[in-house]
Coordinates of C-alpha atoms in Angstrom, one line a residue:
X1 CA 7.8 17.0 1.3
X2 CA 10.6 14.5 1.4
X3 CA 9.8 10.9 2.6
X4 CA 10.9 10.1 6.1
X5 CA 11.6 6.4 5.6
X6 CA 14.4 5.9 2.9
X7 CA 16.9 3.3 1.8
X8 CA 19.9 4.6 -0.1
X9 CA 18.1 7.9 -0.7
X10 CA 14.9 6.4 -2.0
X11 CA 11.5 6.3 -0.3
X12 CA 10.6 2.8 1.0
X13 CA 6.8 3.0 0.6
X14 CA 6.7 3.2 -3.3
X15 CA 9.3 0.3 -3.4
X16 CA 7.0 -1.9 -1.3
X17 CA 3.6 -1.0 -3.0
X18 CA 4.3 -2.8 -6.3
X19 CA 4.4 -6.2 -4.7
X20 CA 1.0 -6.4 -3.1
X21 CA -0.6 -4.6 -6.0
X22 CA 0.8 -7.1 -8.5
X23 CA 0.1 -10.1 -6.3
X24 CA -3.5 -9.1 -5.6
X25 CA -4.3 -8.3 -9.2
X26 CA -2.8 -11.5 -10.4
X27 CA -4.8 -13.4 -7.8
X28 CA -8.0 -12.0 -9.2
X29 CA -7.0 -12.9 -12.7
X30 CA -6.1 -16.4 -11.7
X31 CA -9.5 -16.8 -9.9
X32 CA -11.3 -15.5 -13.0
X33 CA -9.5 -18.0 -15.3
X34 CA -10.0 -20.8 -12.7
X35 CA -13.7 -20.0 -12.6
X36 CA -14.2 -20.1 -16.4
X37 CA -12.5 -23.6 -16.6
X38 CA -8.8 -23.0 -16.4
X39 CA -6.4 -25.4 -14.7
X40 CA -7.5 -26.4 -11.2
X41 CA -4.3 -25.3 -9.5
X42 CA -5.0 -21.6 -10.3
X43 CA -7.3 -21.3 -7.4
X44 CA -4.6 -22.5 -5.0
X45 CA -2.0 -20.1 -6.6
X46 CA -4.5 -17.2 -6.3
X47 CA -5.0 -18.1 -2.6
X48 CA -1.2 -17.9 -2.0
X49 CA -0.9 -14.7 -4.0
X50 CA -3.5 -13.2 -1.7
X51 CA -1.6 -14.5 1.4
X52 CA 1.7 -12.9 0.3
X53 CA -0.1 -9.8 -1.1
X54 CA -1.6 -9.2 2.4
X55 CA 1.7 -9.5 4.1
X56 CA 3.3 -7.1 1.5
X57 CA 0.3 -4.8 1.9
X58 CA 0.8 -4.6 5.6
X59 CA 4.5 -3.8 5.1
X60 CA 3.7 -1.1 2.6
X61 CA 1.1 0.3 4.9
X62 CA 3.6 0.5 7.7
X63 CA 6.1 2.4 5.5
X64 CA 3.3 4.6 4.2
X65 CA 2.3 5.6 7.7
X66 CA 5.7 7.3 8.2
X67 CA 5.0 9.5 5.3
X68 CA 1.4 10.1 6.3
X69 CA 2.3 11.3 9.7
X70 CA 4.8 13.7 8.3
X71 CA 2.3 15.5 6.1
X72 CA 1.2 18.8 7.6
X73 CA -2.4 18.9 8.9
X74 CA -5.1 21.1 7.1
X75 CA -3.6 20.5 3.7
X76 CA -5.0 19.0 0.6
X77 CA -2.1 16.5 0.7
X78 CA -3.2 15.3 4.2
X79 CA -6.9 14.9 3.0
X80 CA -5.8 12.9 -0.1
X81 CA -3.3 10.8 2.0
X82 CA -6.0 9.9 4.5
X83 CA -8.4 8.9 1.7
X84 CA -5.6 6.9 0.1
X85 CA -4.9 5.2 3.4
X86 CA -8.6 4.5 4.1
X87 CA -8.9 2.9 0.6
X88 CA -5.9 0.7 1.2
X89 CA -7.3 -0.4 4.6
X90 CA -10.5 -1.3 2.9
X91 CA -8.6 -3.3 0.2
X92 CA -6.6 -5.1 2.9
X93 CA -9.8 -5.9 4.9
X94 CA -11.7 -7.2 1.8
X95 CA -8.9 -9.5 0.8
X96 CA -8.3 -10.6 4.4
X97 CA -12.0 -11.6 4.5
X98 CA -11.6 -13.5 1.3
X99 CA -8.4 -15.2 2.6
X100 CA -10.2 -16.2 5.9
X101 CA -13.1 -17.8 3.9
X102 CA -10.7 -19.7 1.8
X103 CA -8.3 -20.7 4.6
X104 CA -10.0 -23.8 5.8
X105 CA -12.2 -24.5 2.7
X106 CA -12.0 -27.9 1.1
X107 CA -11.0 -26.2 -2.1
X108 CA -9.0 -22.9 -2.2
X109 CA -10.9 -21.9 -5.4
X110 CA -13.0 -18.8 -5.3
X111 CA -16.7 -18.8 -6.1
X112 CA -18.8 -16.1 -7.7
X113 CA -19.4 -14.1 -4.5
X114 CA -15.7 -14.1 -3.6
X115 CA -14.7 -13.0 -7.1
X116 CA -17.3 -10.2 -6.9
X117 CA -15.7 -9.0 -3.7
X118 CA -12.3 -9.3 -5.3
X119 CA -13.4 -7.1 -8.2
X120 CA -14.8 -4.5 -5.8
X121 CA -11.5 -4.6 -3.9
X122 CA -9.5 -4.1 -7.2
X123 CA -11.7 -1.1 -8.1
X124 CA -10.9 0.5 -4.7
X125 CA -7.2 -0.4 -5.2
X126 CA -7.3 1.4 -8.6
X127 CA -8.7 4.5 -6.9
X128 CA -6.1 4.3 -4.2
X129 CA -3.3 3.9 -6.7
X130 CA -4.6 7.0 -8.5
X131 CA -4.6 8.9 -5.2
X132 CA -1.1 7.7 -4.5
X133 CA 0.0 9.1 -7.9
X134 CA -1.8 12.3 -7.1
X135 CA 0.2 12.6 -3.8
X136 CA 3.6 12.0 -5.5
X137 CA 3.1 13.5 -9.0
X138 CA 0.9 16.5 -8.2
X139 CA 1.5 17.2 -4.5
X140 CA 5.1 16.2 -4.3
X141 CA 4.7 14.0 -1.2
X142 CA 7.7 11.7 -0.7
X143 CA 9.7 13.6 -3.4
X144 CA 13.1 15.1 -2.6
X145 CA 12.9 18.9 -2.7
X146 CA 16.2 18.9 -4.6
X147 CA 14.8 16.8 -7.3
X148 CA 15.0 17.9 -10.9
X149 CA 15.9 16.8 -14.4
X150 CA 19.6 17.3 -13.6
X151 CA 19.6 16.4 -9.9
X152 CA 22.6 14.5 -8.7
X153 CA 22.4 10.8 -7.6
X154 CA 20.5 10.3 -4.4
X155 CA 23.7 8.6 -3.1
X156 CA 25.6 11.9 -3.6
X157 CA 23.2 14.2 -1.7
X158 CA 24.4 15.6 1.6
X159 CA 21.7 13.7 3.5
X160 CA 22.5 10.4 1.8
X161 CA 26.3 10.8 2.2
X162 CA 25.9 11.6 5.8
X163 CA 23.8 8.4 6.2
X164 CA 26.4 6.2 4.6
X165 CA 29.2 7.6 6.8
X166 CA 31.0 10.1 4.6
X167 CA 32.2 13.4 6.0
X168 CA 30.3 16.3 4.6

């Protein structure tokens, strides 16, 4: 099943996912280092990583929704995609709750309870990332049907050349 939302022949959802994942993982690492005596500014940086990670997560979710809606019902891919989406919503909600608690706090540093929630959220994120890999690598969701080891550039496929204005 080919992705419905593309830029220059490549699916948008996987392009957007790496940013929130990297930012949220880094936020938790910074919070852990801050908690064990690292530089005081790390709690503030972690807070801003969560802020930007949440924005990126919402953008990635919007792009992923296009692919989710295109998956045929009553398939394993749809069940895996719904589980993947639910896990991502849980991660966004957990980090949003952490963000709200830290928003007006005197210090943006996370305490033990917030770090515990962050670790749980990262575990769910790891599961969700695995499910995303299952969707792409095993079930072919978002993958061009013409793909192969010797496939031409995505800029040269008929669909892509049509999109960039060339006559077919």
